PDB file of C-alpha atoms in Angstrom:
ATOM      1  CA  MET A 177       0.000   0.000   0.000  1.00  0.00           C
ATOM      2  CA  THR A 178       1.219   3.498  -0.831  1.00  0.00           C
ATOM      3  CA  SER A 179       1.117   6.043   1.976  1.00  0.00           C
ATOM      4  CA  LEU A 180       1.451   9.761   2.593  1.00  0.00           C
ATOM      5  CA  LEU A 181       2.635  11.459   5.760  1.00  0.00           C
ATOM      6  CA  MET A 182       1.015  14.642   7.046  1.00  0.00           C
ATOM      7  CA  THR A 183       2.286  16.986   9.736  1.00  0.00           C
ATOM      8  CA  GLY A 184       0.066  19.618  11.337  1.00  0.00           C
ATOM      9  CA  PHE A 185      -2.963  17.406  12.007  1.00  0.00           C
ATOM     10  CA  PRO A 186      -5.474  18.002  13.646  1.00  0.00           C
ATOM     11  CA  GLY A 187      -5.019  21.683  12.825  1.00  0.00           C
ATOM     12  CA  PHE A 188      -7.594  23.397  10.648  1.00  0.00           C
ATOM     13  CA  LEU A 189      -5.647  23.184   7.391  1.00  0.00           C
ATOM     14  CA  GLY A 190      -4.696  19.533   7.871  1.00  0.00           C
ATOM     15  CA  SER A 191      -8.227  18.575   8.907  1.00  0.00           C
ATOM     16  CA  ALA A 192      -9.673  20.318   5.855  1.00  0.00           C
ATOM     17  CA  LEU A 193      -7.160  18.938   3.376  1.00  0.00           C
ATOM     18  CA  LEU A 194      -6.980  15.327   4.569  1.00  0.00           C
ATOM     19  CA  PRO A 195     -10.279  14.060   3.078  1.00  0.00           C
ATOM     20  CA  LEU A 196      -9.721  16.074  -0.107  1.00  0.00           C
ATOM     21  CA  ILE A 197      -6.252  14.611  -0.605  1.00  0.00           C
ATOM     22  CA  LEU A 198      -7.458  11.044  -0.091  1.00  0.00           C
ATOM     23  CA  ALA A 199     -10.376  11.634  -2.472  1.00  0.00           C
ATOM     24  CA  ARG A 200      -8.065  12.415  -5.398  1.00  0.00           C
ATOM     25  CA  PRO A 201      -8.221   9.642  -8.063  1.00  0.00           C
ATOM     26  CA  GLU A 202      -4.428   9.375  -8.208  1.00  0.00           C
ATOM     27  CA  ARG A 203      -4.408   8.486  -4.501  1.00  0.00           C
ATOM     28  CA  ALA A 204      -7.077   5.804  -4.652  1.00  0.00           C
ATOM     29  CA  GLY A 205      -6.140   3.084  -2.169  1.00  0.00           C
ATOM     30  CA  TRP A 206      -3.553   5.231  -0.387  1.00  0.00           C
ATOM     31  CA  ARG A 207      -3.433   5.535   3.395  1.00  0.00           C
ATOM     32  CA  ALA A 208      -2.540   8.694   5.293  1.00  0.00           C
ATOM     33  CA  VAL A 209      -0.227   8.655   8.289  1.00  0.00           C
ATOM     34  CA  CYS A 210      -0.683  11.739  10.473  1.00  0.00           C
ATOM     35  CA  LEU A 211       2.199  12.701  12.752  1.00  0.00           C
ATOM     36  CA  VAL A 212       0.720  14.027  16.003  1.00  0.00           C
ATOM     37  CA  GLN A 213       2.359  15.241  19.190  1.00  0.00           C
ATOM     38  CA  GLU A 214       1.494  13.043  22.174  1.00  0.00           C
ATOM     39  CA  ARG A 215      -0.419  15.853  23.898  1.00  0.00           C
ATOM     40  CA  TYR A 216      -2.720  16.279  20.884  1.00  0.00           C
ATOM     41  CA  LEU A 217      -3.355  12.581  20.230  1.00  0.00           C
ATOM     42  CA  GLU A 218      -6.758  12.493  21.920  1.00  0.00           C
ATOM     43  CA  ALA A 219      -7.925  15.614  20.088  1.00  0.00           C
ATOM     44  CA  ALA A 220      -6.616  14.179  16.825  1.00  0.00           C
ATOM     45  CA  GLY A 221      -8.601  10.982  17.379  1.00  0.00           C
ATOM     46  CA  GLU A 222     -11.775  12.946  18.025  1.00  0.00           C
ATOM     47  CA  ARG A 223     -11.202  15.113  14.964  1.00  0.00           C
ATOM     48  CA  LEU A 224     -10.596  12.035  12.827  1.00  0.00           C
ATOM     49  CA  GLU A 225     -13.910  10.555  13.974  1.00  0.00           C
ATOM     50  CA  GLU A 226     -15.655  13.760  12.872  1.00  0.00           C
ATOM     51  CA  ILE A 227     -13.934  13.644   9.489  1.00  0.00           C
ATOM     52  CA  VAL A 228     -14.911  10.005   8.945  1.00  0.00           C
ATOM     53  CA  ALA A 229     -18.521  10.849   9.837  1.00  0.00           C
ATOM     54  CA  GLU A 230     -18.504  13.589   7.187  1.00  0.00           C
ATOM     55  CA  HIS A 231     -16.407  11.644   4.658  1.00  0.00           C
ATOM     56  CA  PRO A 232     -17.035   7.888   5.029  1.00  0.00           C
ATOM     57  CA  ALA A 233     -14.512   7.114   2.266  1.00  0.00           C
ATOM     58  CA  VAL A 234     -11.751   8.127   4.695  1.00  0.00           C
ATOM     59  CA  ALA A 235     -12.644   5.295   7.110  1.00  0.00           C
ATOM     60  CA  ASP A 236      -9.777   2.856   7.750  1.00  0.00           C
ATOM     61  CA  ARG A 237      -7.403   4.885   5.595  1.00  0.00           C
ATOM     62  CA  VAL A 238      -5.856   7.125   8.265  1.00  0.00           C
ATOM     63  CA  GLU A 239      -3.355   6.150  10.934  1.00  0.00           C
ATOM     64  CA  LEU A 240      -2.322   8.448  13.771  1.00  0.00           C
ATOM     65  CA  ILE A 241       1.241   8.109  15.041  1.00  0.00           C
ATOM     66  CA  THR A 242       3.004  10.104  17.741  1.00  0.00           C
ATOM     67  CA  GLY A 243       6.057  12.172  16.973  1.00  0.00           C
ATOM     68  CA  ASP A 244       7.503  15.666  16.908  1.00  0.00           C
ATOM     69  CA  ILE A 245       8.979  17.502  13.931  1.00  0.00           C
ATOM     70  CA  THR A 246      11.495  19.229  16.216  1.00  0.00           C
ATOM     71  CA  ALA A 247      13.109  15.875  17.072  1.00  0.00           C
ATOM     72  CA  ALA A 248      15.553  13.865  14.987  1.00  0.00           C
ATOM     73  CA  GLY A 249      13.746  11.303  12.865  1.00  0.00           C
ATOM     74  CA  LEU A 250      10.575  13.281  13.621  1.00  0.00           C
ATOM     75  CA  GLY A 251      10.525  11.592  17.030  1.00  0.00           C
ATOM     76  CA  ILE A 252       8.952   8.470  15.525  1.00  0.00           C
ATOM     77  CA  ASP A 253       9.358   5.225  17.464  1.00  0.00           C
ATOM     78  CA  PRO A 254      11.803   2.936  15.584  1.00  0.00           C
ATOM     79  CA  ASP A 255       9.269   0.087  15.525  1.00  0.00           C
ATOM     80  CA  VAL A 256       6.706   2.396  13.929  1.00  0.00           C
ATOM     81  CA  ARG A 257       9.271   3.867  11.524  1.00  0.00           C
ATOM     82  CA  ALA A 258       9.981   0.371  10.193  1.00  0.00           C
ATOM     83  CA  ASP A 259       6.466   0.299   8.709  1.00  0.00           C
ATOM     84  CA  LEU A 260       6.707   3.668   6.948  1.00  0.00           C
ATOM     85  CA  ASP A 261       8.958   2.868   3.996  1.00  0.00           C
ATOM     86  CA  ASP A 262       5.911   2.901   1.704  1.00  0.00           C
ATOM     87  CA  ILE A 263       5.447   6.662   2.160  1.00  0.00           C
ATOM     88  CA  ALA A 264       5.600   8.307  -1.249  1.00  0.00           C
ATOM     89  CA  GLU A 265       4.419  11.809  -0.386  1.00  0.00           C
ATOM     90  CA  VAL A 266       4.891  14.138   2.577  1.00  0.00           C
ATOM     91  CA  TRP A 267       2.560  17.042   3.363  1.00  0.00           C
ATOM     92  CA  HIS A 268       4.386  19.384   5.731  1.00  0.00           C
ATOM     93  CA  LEU A 269       1.804  21.754   7.242  1.00  0.00           C
ATOM     94  CA  ALA A 270       3.041  22.048  10.841  1.00  0.00           C
ATOM     95  CA  ALA A 271       4.375  25.475  11.814  1.00  0.00           C
ATOM     96  CA  VAL A 272       4.161  28.169  14.448  1.00  0.00           C
ATOM     97  CA  TYR A 273       2.291  31.082  12.887  1.00  0.00           C
ATOM     98  CA  ASP A 274       1.851  33.389  15.906  1.00  0.00           C
ATOM     99  CA  LEU A 275       3.226  36.770  14.830  1.00  0.00           C
ATOM    100  CA  ALA A 276       4.488  37.379  18.388  1.00  0.00           C
ATOM    101  CA  VAL A 277       6.245  34.006  18.694  1.00  0.00           C
ATOM    102  CA  PRO A 278       9.656  34.110  20.437  1.00  0.00           C
ATOM    103  CA  GLU A 279      12.598  33.581  18.079  1.00  0.00           C
ATOM    104  CA  GLU A 280      13.802  30.370  19.751  1.00  0.00           C
ATOM    105  CA  VAL A 281      10.401  28.705  19.418  1.00  0.00           C
ATOM    106  CA  ALA A 282       9.887  29.891  15.839  1.00  0.00           C
ATOM    107  CA  ARG A 283      13.344  28.686  14.811  1.00  0.00           C
ATOM    108  CA  ARG A 284      12.957  25.299  16.506  1.00  0.00           C
ATOM    109  CA  VAL A 285       9.571  24.565  14.928  1.00  0.00           C
ATOM    110  CA  ASN A 286       9.662  26.346  11.581  1.00  0.00           C
ATOM    111  CA  VAL A 287      13.314  25.988  10.607  1.00  0.00           C
ATOM    112  CA  GLU A 288      14.644  22.933  12.436  1.00  0.00           C
ATOM    113  CA  GLY A 289      11.294  21.192  12.035  1.00  0.00           C
ATOM    114  CA  THR A 290      11.473  21.665   8.269  1.00  0.00           C
ATOM    115  CA  ARG A 291      15.085  20.505   8.252  1.00  0.00           C
ATOM    116  CA  ASN A 292      14.006  17.313  10.034  1.00  0.00           C
ATOM    117  CA  VAL A 293      11.160  16.770   7.583  1.00  0.00           C
ATOM    118  CA  LEU A 294      13.591  17.098   4.666  1.00  0.00           C
ATOM    119  CA  ALA A 295      15.913  14.551   6.277  1.00  0.00           C
ATOM    120  CA  PHE A 296      12.959  12.215   6.744  1.00  0.00           C
ATOM    121  CA  CYS A 297      12.018  12.576   3.065  1.00  0.00           C
ATOM    122  CA  ALA A 298      15.582  11.675   2.101  1.00  0.00           C
ATOM    123  CA  SER A 299      15.326   8.465   4.148  1.00  0.00           C
ATOM    124  CA  LEU A 300      12.241   7.158   2.317  1.00  0.00           C
ATOM    125  CA  PRO A 301      12.942   4.575  -0.410  1.00  0.00           C
ATOM    126  CA  GLU A 302       9.604   5.225  -2.183  1.00  0.00           C
ATOM    127  CA  PHE A 303       9.568   9.012  -1.731  1.00  0.00           C
ATOM    128  CA  ASN A 304       8.077  10.934  -4.652  1.00  0.00           C
ATOM    129  CA  ARG A 305       7.184  14.496  -3.584  1.00  0.00           C
ATOM    130  CA  LEU A 306       7.119  16.965  -0.697  1.00  0.00           C
ATOM    131  CA  GLN A 307       4.082  19.233  -0.486  1.00  0.00           C
ATOM    132  CA  TYR A 308       5.302  22.168   1.604  1.00  0.00           C
ATOM    133  CA  VAL A 309       3.104  24.954   2.968  1.00  0.00           C
ATOM    134  CA  SER A 310       5.067  28.184   3.225  1.00  0.00           C
ATOM    135  CA  THR A 311       3.472  31.638   3.445  1.00  0.00           C
ATOM    136  CA  CYS A 312       3.197  34.777   1.338  1.00  0.00           C
ATOM    137  CA  TYR A 313       4.921  36.567   4.223  1.00  0.00           C
ATOM    138  CA  VAL A 314       8.320  35.230   3.198  1.00  0.00           C
ATOM    139  CA  SER A 315       8.243  38.413   1.095  1.00  0.00           C
ATOM    140  CA  GLY A 316       8.792  40.454   4.274  1.00  0.00           C
ATOM    141  CA  SER A 317       9.253  44.128   3.463  1.00  0.00           C
ATOM    142  CA  HIS A 318       9.719  43.567  -0.272  1.00  0.00           C
ATOM    143  CA  PRO A 319       7.856  46.350  -2.124  1.00  0.00           C
ATOM    144  CA  GLY A 320       5.679  45.704  -5.149  1.00  0.00           C
ATOM    145  CA  GLU A 321       5.404  42.501  -7.128  1.00  0.00           C
ATOM    146  CA  TYR A 322       6.928  39.355  -5.614  1.00  0.00           C
ATOM    147  CA  PRO A 323       6.610  36.482  -8.134  1.00  0.00           C
ATOM    148  CA  GLU A 324       6.620  32.833  -7.096  1.00  0.00           C
ATOM    149  CA  ASP A 325      10.231  32.369  -8.206  1.00  0.00           C
ATOM    150  CA  ASP A 326      11.435  35.162  -5.914  1.00  0.00           C
ATOM    151  CA  LEU A 327      12.673  34.398  -2.420  1.00  0.00           C
ATOM    152  CA  ASP A 328      15.694  36.355  -1.239  1.00  0.00           C
ATOM    153  CA  THR A 329      15.426  39.909  -2.523  1.00  0.00           C
ATOM    154  CA  GLY A 330      17.245  41.495   0.408  1.00  0.00           C
ATOM    155  CA  GLN A 331      13.970  42.078   2.251  1.00  0.00           C
ATOM    156  CA  ALA A 332      13.735  42.766   5.988  1.00  0.00           C
ATOM    157  CA  PHE A 333      11.246  41.001   8.252  1.00  0.00           C
ATOM    158  CA  ARG A 334       8.738  42.358  10.759  1.00  0.00           C
ATOM    159  CA  ASN A 335       8.725  39.404  13.144  1.00  0.00           C
ATOM    160  CA  HIS A 336      10.232  35.970  13.795  1.00  0.00           C
ATOM    161  CA  TYR A 337       7.361  34.207  12.049  1.00  0.00           C
ATOM    162  CA  GLU A 338       8.241  35.867   8.744  1.00  0.00           C
ATOM    163  CA  SER A 339      11.992  35.394   9.083  1.00  0.00           C
ATOM    164  CA  THR A 340      11.844  31.739  10.118  1.00  0.00           C
ATOM    165  CA  LYS A 341       9.347  30.798   7.430  1.00  0.00           C
ATOM    166  CA  PHE A 342      11.689  32.499   4.954  1.00  0.00           C
ATOM    167  CA  GLU A 343      14.596  30.416   6.256  1.00  0.00           C
ATOM    168  CA  ALA A 344      12.484  27.258   6.118  1.00  0.00           C
ATOM    169  CA  GLU A 345      11.462  27.855   2.505  1.00  0.00           C
ATOM    170  CA  LYS A 346      15.098  28.522   1.691  1.00  0.00           C
ATOM    171  CA  LEU A 347      15.943  25.047   3.031  1.00  0.00           C
ATOM    172  CA  VAL A 348      13.249  23.507   0.839  1.00  0.00           C
ATOM    173  CA  ARG A 349      14.464  25.354  -2.244  1.00  0.00           C
ATOM    174  CA  GLU A 350      18.047  24.268  -1.571  1.00  0.00           C
ATOM    175  CA  ALA A 351      16.834  20.670  -1.360  1.00  0.00           C
ATOM    176  CA  MET A 352      14.938  21.142  -4.625  1.00  0.00           C
ATOM    177  CA  SER A 353      18.109  22.392  -6.288  1.00  0.00           C
ATOM    178  CA  ALA A 354      19.775  19.200  -5.098  1.00  0.00           C
ATOM    179  CA  GLY A 355      17.075  17.068  -6.727  1.00  0.00           C
ATOM    180  CA  LEU A 356      14.181  16.950  -4.248  1.00  0.00           C
ATOM    181  CA  ALA A 357      10.755  16.892  -5.895  1.00  0.00           C
ATOM    182  CA  ALA A 358       8.643  19.448  -4.040  1.00  0.00           C
ATOM    183  CA  THR A 359       5.754  21.849  -4.450  1.00  0.00           C
ATOM    184  CA  ILE A 360       5.693  25.033  -2.368  1.00  0.00           C
ATOM    185  CA  TYR A 361       2.431  26.773  -1.452  1.00  0.00           C
ATOM    186  CA  ARG A 362       2.310  30.387  -0.236  1.00  0.00           C
ATOM    187  CA  PRO A 363      -1.148  31.093   1.210  1.00  0.00           C
ATOM    188  CA  GLY A 364      -1.880  34.555   2.517  1.00  0.00           C
ATOM    189  CA  ILE A 365      -4.321  33.764   5.306  1.00  0.00           C
ATOM    190  CA  VAL A 366      -6.478  30.711   5.977  1.00  0.00           C
ATOM    191  CA  VAL A 367      -9.676  31.874   7.646  1.00  0.00           C
ATOM    192  CA  GLY A 368     -11.965  28.876   7.190  1.00  0.00           C
ATOM    193  CA  ASP A 369     -14.202  27.114   4.713  1.00  0.00           C
ATOM    194  CA  SER A 370     -15.117  29.498   1.886  1.00  0.00           C
ATOM    195  CA  GLN A 371     -18.666  28.114   1.658  1.00  0.00           C
ATOM    196  CA  THR A 372     -19.667  27.304   5.233  1.00  0.00           C
ATOM    197  CA  GLY A 373     -17.385  29.656   7.174  1.00  0.00           C
ATOM    198  CA  ALA A 374     -16.359  26.738   9.403  1.00  0.00           C
ATOM    199  CA  THR A 375     -13.132  27.285  11.321  1.00  0.00           C
ATOM    200  CA  GLN A 376     -11.317  26.004  14.398  1.00  0.00           C
ATOM    201  CA  LYS A 377      -9.998  29.288  15.704  1.00  0.00           C
ATOM    202  CA  TYR A 378     -12.021  32.471  16.003  1.00  0.00           C
ATOM    203  CA  ASP A 379      -9.306  35.058  15.639  1.00  0.00           C
ATOM    204  CA  GLY A 380      -8.086  37.502  13.006  1.00  0.00           C
ATOM    205  CA  PRO A 381     -10.837  38.244  10.449  1.00  0.00           C
ATOM    206  CA  TYR A 382     -13.418  36.368  12.537  1.00  0.00           C
ATOM    207  CA  PHE A 383     -13.412  39.227  15.043  1.00  0.00           C
ATOM    208  CA  LEU A 384     -15.087  41.287  12.319  1.00  0.00           C
TER     209      LEU A 384
END
Protein backbone atom coordinates (compact mmCIF):
# COMPACT_ATOMS: atom_id res chain seq x y z
CA MET A 1 0.00 0.00 0.00
CA THR A 2 1.22 3.50 -0.83
CA SER A 3 1.12 6.04 1.98
CA LEU A 4 1.45 9.76 2.59
CA LEU A 5 2.64 11.46 5.76
CA MET A 6 1.01 14.64 7.05
CA THR A 7 2.29 16.99 9.74
CA GLY A 8 0.07 19.62 11.34
CA PHE A 9 -2.96 17.41 12.01
CA PRO A 10 -5.47 18.00 13.65
CA GLY A 11 -5.02 21.68 12.83
CA PHE A 12 -7.59 23.40 10.65
CA LEU A 13 -5.65 23.18 7.39
CA GLY A 14 -4.70 19.53 7.87
CA SER A 15 -8.23 18.57 8.91
CA ALA A 16 -9.67 20.32 5.86
CA LEU A 17 -7.16 18.94 3.38
CA LEU A 18 -6.98 15.33 4.57
CA PRO A 19 -10.28 14.06 3.08
CA LEU A 20 -9.72 16.07 -0.11
CA ILE A 21 -6.25 14.61 -0.61
CA LEU A 22 -7.46 11.04 -0.09
CA ALA A 23 -10.38 11.63 -2.47
CA ARG A 24 -8.06 12.41 -5.40
CA PRO A 25 -8.22 9.64 -8.06
CA GLU A 26 -4.43 9.38 -8.21
CA ARG A 27 -4.41 8.49 -4.50
CA ALA A 28 -7.08 5.80 -4.65
CA GLY A 29 -6.14 3.08 -2.17
CA TRP A 30 -3.55 5.23 -0.39
CA ARG A 31 -3.43 5.53 3.40
CA ALA A 32 -2.54 8.69 5.29
CA VAL A 33 -0.23 8.66 8.29
CA CYS A 34 -0.68 11.74 10.47
CA LEU A 35 2.20 12.70 12.75
CA VAL A 36 0.72 14.03 16.00
CA GLN A 37 2.36 15.24 19.19
CA GLU A 38 1.49 13.04 22.17
CA ARG A 39 -0.42 15.85 23.90
CA TYR A 40 -2.72 16.28 20.88
CA LEU A 41 -3.35 12.58 20.23
CA GLU A 42 -6.76 12.49 21.92
CA ALA A 43 -7.93 15.61 20.09
CA ALA A 44 -6.62 14.18 16.83
CA GLY A 45 -8.60 10.98 17.38
CA GLU A 46 -11.78 12.95 18.02
CA ARG A 47 -11.20 15.11 14.96
CA LEU A 48 -10.60 12.03 12.83
CA GLU A 49 -13.91 10.56 13.97
CA GLU A 50 -15.65 13.76 12.87
CA ILE A 51 -13.93 13.64 9.49
CA VAL A 52 -14.91 10.01 8.94
CA ALA A 53 -18.52 10.85 9.84
CA GLU A 54 -18.50 13.59 7.19
CA HIS A 55 -16.41 11.64 4.66
CA PRO A 56 -17.04 7.89 5.03
CA ALA A 57 -14.51 7.11 2.27
CA VAL A 58 -11.75 8.13 4.69
CA ALA A 59 -12.64 5.30 7.11
CA ASP A 60 -9.78 2.86 7.75
CA ARG A 61 -7.40 4.88 5.60
CA VAL A 62 -5.86 7.13 8.26
CA GLU A 63 -3.35 6.15 10.93
CA LEU A 64 -2.32 8.45 13.77
CA ILE A 65 1.24 8.11 15.04
CA THR A 66 3.00 10.10 17.74
CA GLY A 67 6.06 12.17 16.97
CA ASP A 68 7.50 15.67 16.91
CA ILE A 69 8.98 17.50 13.93
CA THR A 70 11.50 19.23 16.22
CA ALA A 71 13.11 15.87 17.07
CA ALA A 72 15.55 13.87 14.99
CA GLY A 73 13.75 11.30 12.87
CA LEU A 74 10.58 13.28 13.62
CA GLY A 75 10.52 11.59 17.03
CA ILE A 76 8.95 8.47 15.52
CA ASP A 77 9.36 5.22 17.46
CA PRO A 78 11.80 2.94 15.58
CA ASP A 79 9.27 0.09 15.52
CA VAL A 80 6.71 2.40 13.93
CA ARG A 81 9.27 3.87 11.52
CA ALA A 82 9.98 0.37 10.19
CA ASP A 83 6.47 0.30 8.71
CA LEU A 84 6.71 3.67 6.95
CA ASP A 85 8.96 2.87 4.00
CA ASP A 86 5.91 2.90 1.70
CA ILE A 87 5.45 6.66 2.16
CA ALA A 88 5.60 8.31 -1.25
CA GLU A 89 4.42 11.81 -0.39
CA VAL A 90 4.89 14.14 2.58
CA TRP A 91 2.56 17.04 3.36
CA HIS A 92 4.39 19.38 5.73
CA LEU A 93 1.80 21.75 7.24
CA ALA A 94 3.04 22.05 10.84
CA ALA A 95 4.38 25.47 11.81
CA VAL A 96 4.16 28.17 14.45
CA TYR A 97 2.29 31.08 12.89
CA ASP A 98 1.85 33.39 15.91
CA LEU A 99 3.23 36.77 14.83
CA ALA A 100 4.49 37.38 18.39
CA VAL A 101 6.25 34.01 18.69
CA PRO A 102 9.66 34.11 20.44
CA GLU A 103 12.60 33.58 18.08
CA GLU A 104 13.80 30.37 19.75
CA VAL A 105 10.40 28.71 19.42
CA ALA A 106 9.89 29.89 15.84
CA ARG A 107 13.34 28.69 14.81
CA ARG A 108 12.96 25.30 16.51
CA VAL A 109 9.57 24.56 14.93
CA ASN A 110 9.66 26.35 11.58
CA VAL A 111 13.31 25.99 10.61
CA GLU A 112 14.64 22.93 12.44
CA GLY A 113 11.29 21.19 12.03
CA THR A 114 11.47 21.67 8.27
CA ARG A 115 15.08 20.51 8.25
CA ASN A 116 14.01 17.31 10.03
CA VAL A 117 11.16 16.77 7.58
CA LEU A 118 13.59 17.10 4.67
CA ALA A 119 15.91 14.55 6.28
CA PHE A 120 12.96 12.21 6.74
CA CYS A 121 12.02 12.58 3.07
CA ALA A 122 15.58 11.68 2.10
CA SER A 123 15.33 8.47 4.15
CA LEU A 124 12.24 7.16 2.32
CA PRO A 125 12.94 4.57 -0.41
CA GLU A 126 9.60 5.23 -2.18
CA PHE A 127 9.57 9.01 -1.73
CA ASN A 128 8.08 10.93 -4.65
CA ARG A 129 7.18 14.50 -3.58
CA LEU A 130 7.12 16.96 -0.70
CA GLN A 131 4.08 19.23 -0.49
CA TYR A 132 5.30 22.17 1.60
CA VAL A 133 3.10 24.95 2.97
CA SER A 134 5.07 28.18 3.23
CA THR A 135 3.47 31.64 3.45
CA CYS A 136 3.20 34.78 1.34
CA TYR A 137 4.92 36.57 4.22
CA VAL A 138 8.32 35.23 3.20
CA SER A 139 8.24 38.41 1.09
CA GLY A 140 8.79 40.45 4.27
CA SER A 141 9.25 44.13 3.46
CA HIS A 142 9.72 43.57 -0.27
CA PRO A 143 7.86 46.35 -2.12
CA GLY A 144 5.68 45.70 -5.15
CA GLU A 145 5.40 42.50 -7.13
CA TYR A 146 6.93 39.35 -5.61
CA PRO A 147 6.61 36.48 -8.13
CA GLU A 148 6.62 32.83 -7.10
CA ASP A 149 10.23 32.37 -8.21
CA ASP A 150 11.43 35.16 -5.91
CA LEU A 151 12.67 34.40 -2.42
CA ASP A 152 15.69 36.35 -1.24
CA THR A 153 15.43 39.91 -2.52
CA GLY A 154 17.24 41.49 0.41
CA GLN A 155 13.97 42.08 2.25
CA ALA A 156 13.74 42.77 5.99
CA PHE A 157 11.25 41.00 8.25
CA ARG A 158 8.74 42.36 10.76
CA ASN A 159 8.72 39.40 13.14
CA HIS A 160 10.23 35.97 13.79
CA TYR A 161 7.36 34.21 12.05
CA GLU A 162 8.24 35.87 8.74
CA SER A 163 11.99 35.39 9.08
CA THR A 164 11.84 31.74 10.12
CA LYS A 165 9.35 30.80 7.43
CA PHE A 166 11.69 32.50 4.95
CA GLU A 167 14.60 30.42 6.26
CA ALA A 168 12.48 27.26 6.12
CA GLU A 169 11.46 27.86 2.51
CA LYS A 170 15.10 28.52 1.69
CA LEU A 171 15.94 25.05 3.03
CA VAL A 172 13.25 23.51 0.84
CA ARG A 173 14.46 25.35 -2.24
CA GLU A 174 18.05 24.27 -1.57
CA ALA A 175 16.83 20.67 -1.36
CA MET A 176 14.94 21.14 -4.63
CA SER A 177 18.11 22.39 -6.29
CA ALA A 178 19.77 19.20 -5.10
CA GLY A 179 17.08 17.07 -6.73
CA LEU A 180 14.18 16.95 -4.25
CA ALA A 181 10.75 16.89 -5.89
CA ALA A 182 8.64 19.45 -4.04
CA THR A 183 5.75 21.85 -4.45
CA ILE A 184 5.69 25.03 -2.37
CA TYR A 185 2.43 26.77 -1.45
CA ARG A 186 2.31 30.39 -0.24
CA PRO A 187 -1.15 31.09 1.21
CA GLY A 188 -1.88 34.55 2.52
CA ILE A 189 -4.32 33.76 5.31
CA VAL A 190 -6.48 30.71 5.98
CA VAL A 191 -9.68 31.87 7.65
CA GLY A 192 -11.97 28.88 7.19
CA ASP A 193 -14.20 27.11 4.71
CA SER A 194 -15.12 29.50 1.89
CA GLN A 195 -18.67 28.11 1.66
CA THR A 196 -19.67 27.30 5.23
CA GLY A 197 -17.38 29.66 7.17
CA ALA A 198 -16.36 26.74 9.40
CA THR A 199 -13.13 27.28 11.32
CA GLN A 200 -11.32 26.00 14.40
CA LYS A 201 -10.00 29.29 15.70
CA TYR A 202 -12.02 32.47 16.00
CA ASP A 203 -9.31 35.06 15.64
CA GLY A 204 -8.09 37.50 13.01
CA PRO A 205 -10.84 38.24 10.45
CA TYR A 206 -13.42 36.37 12.54
CA PHE A 207 -13.41 39.23 15.04
CA LEU A 208 -15.09 41.29 12.32
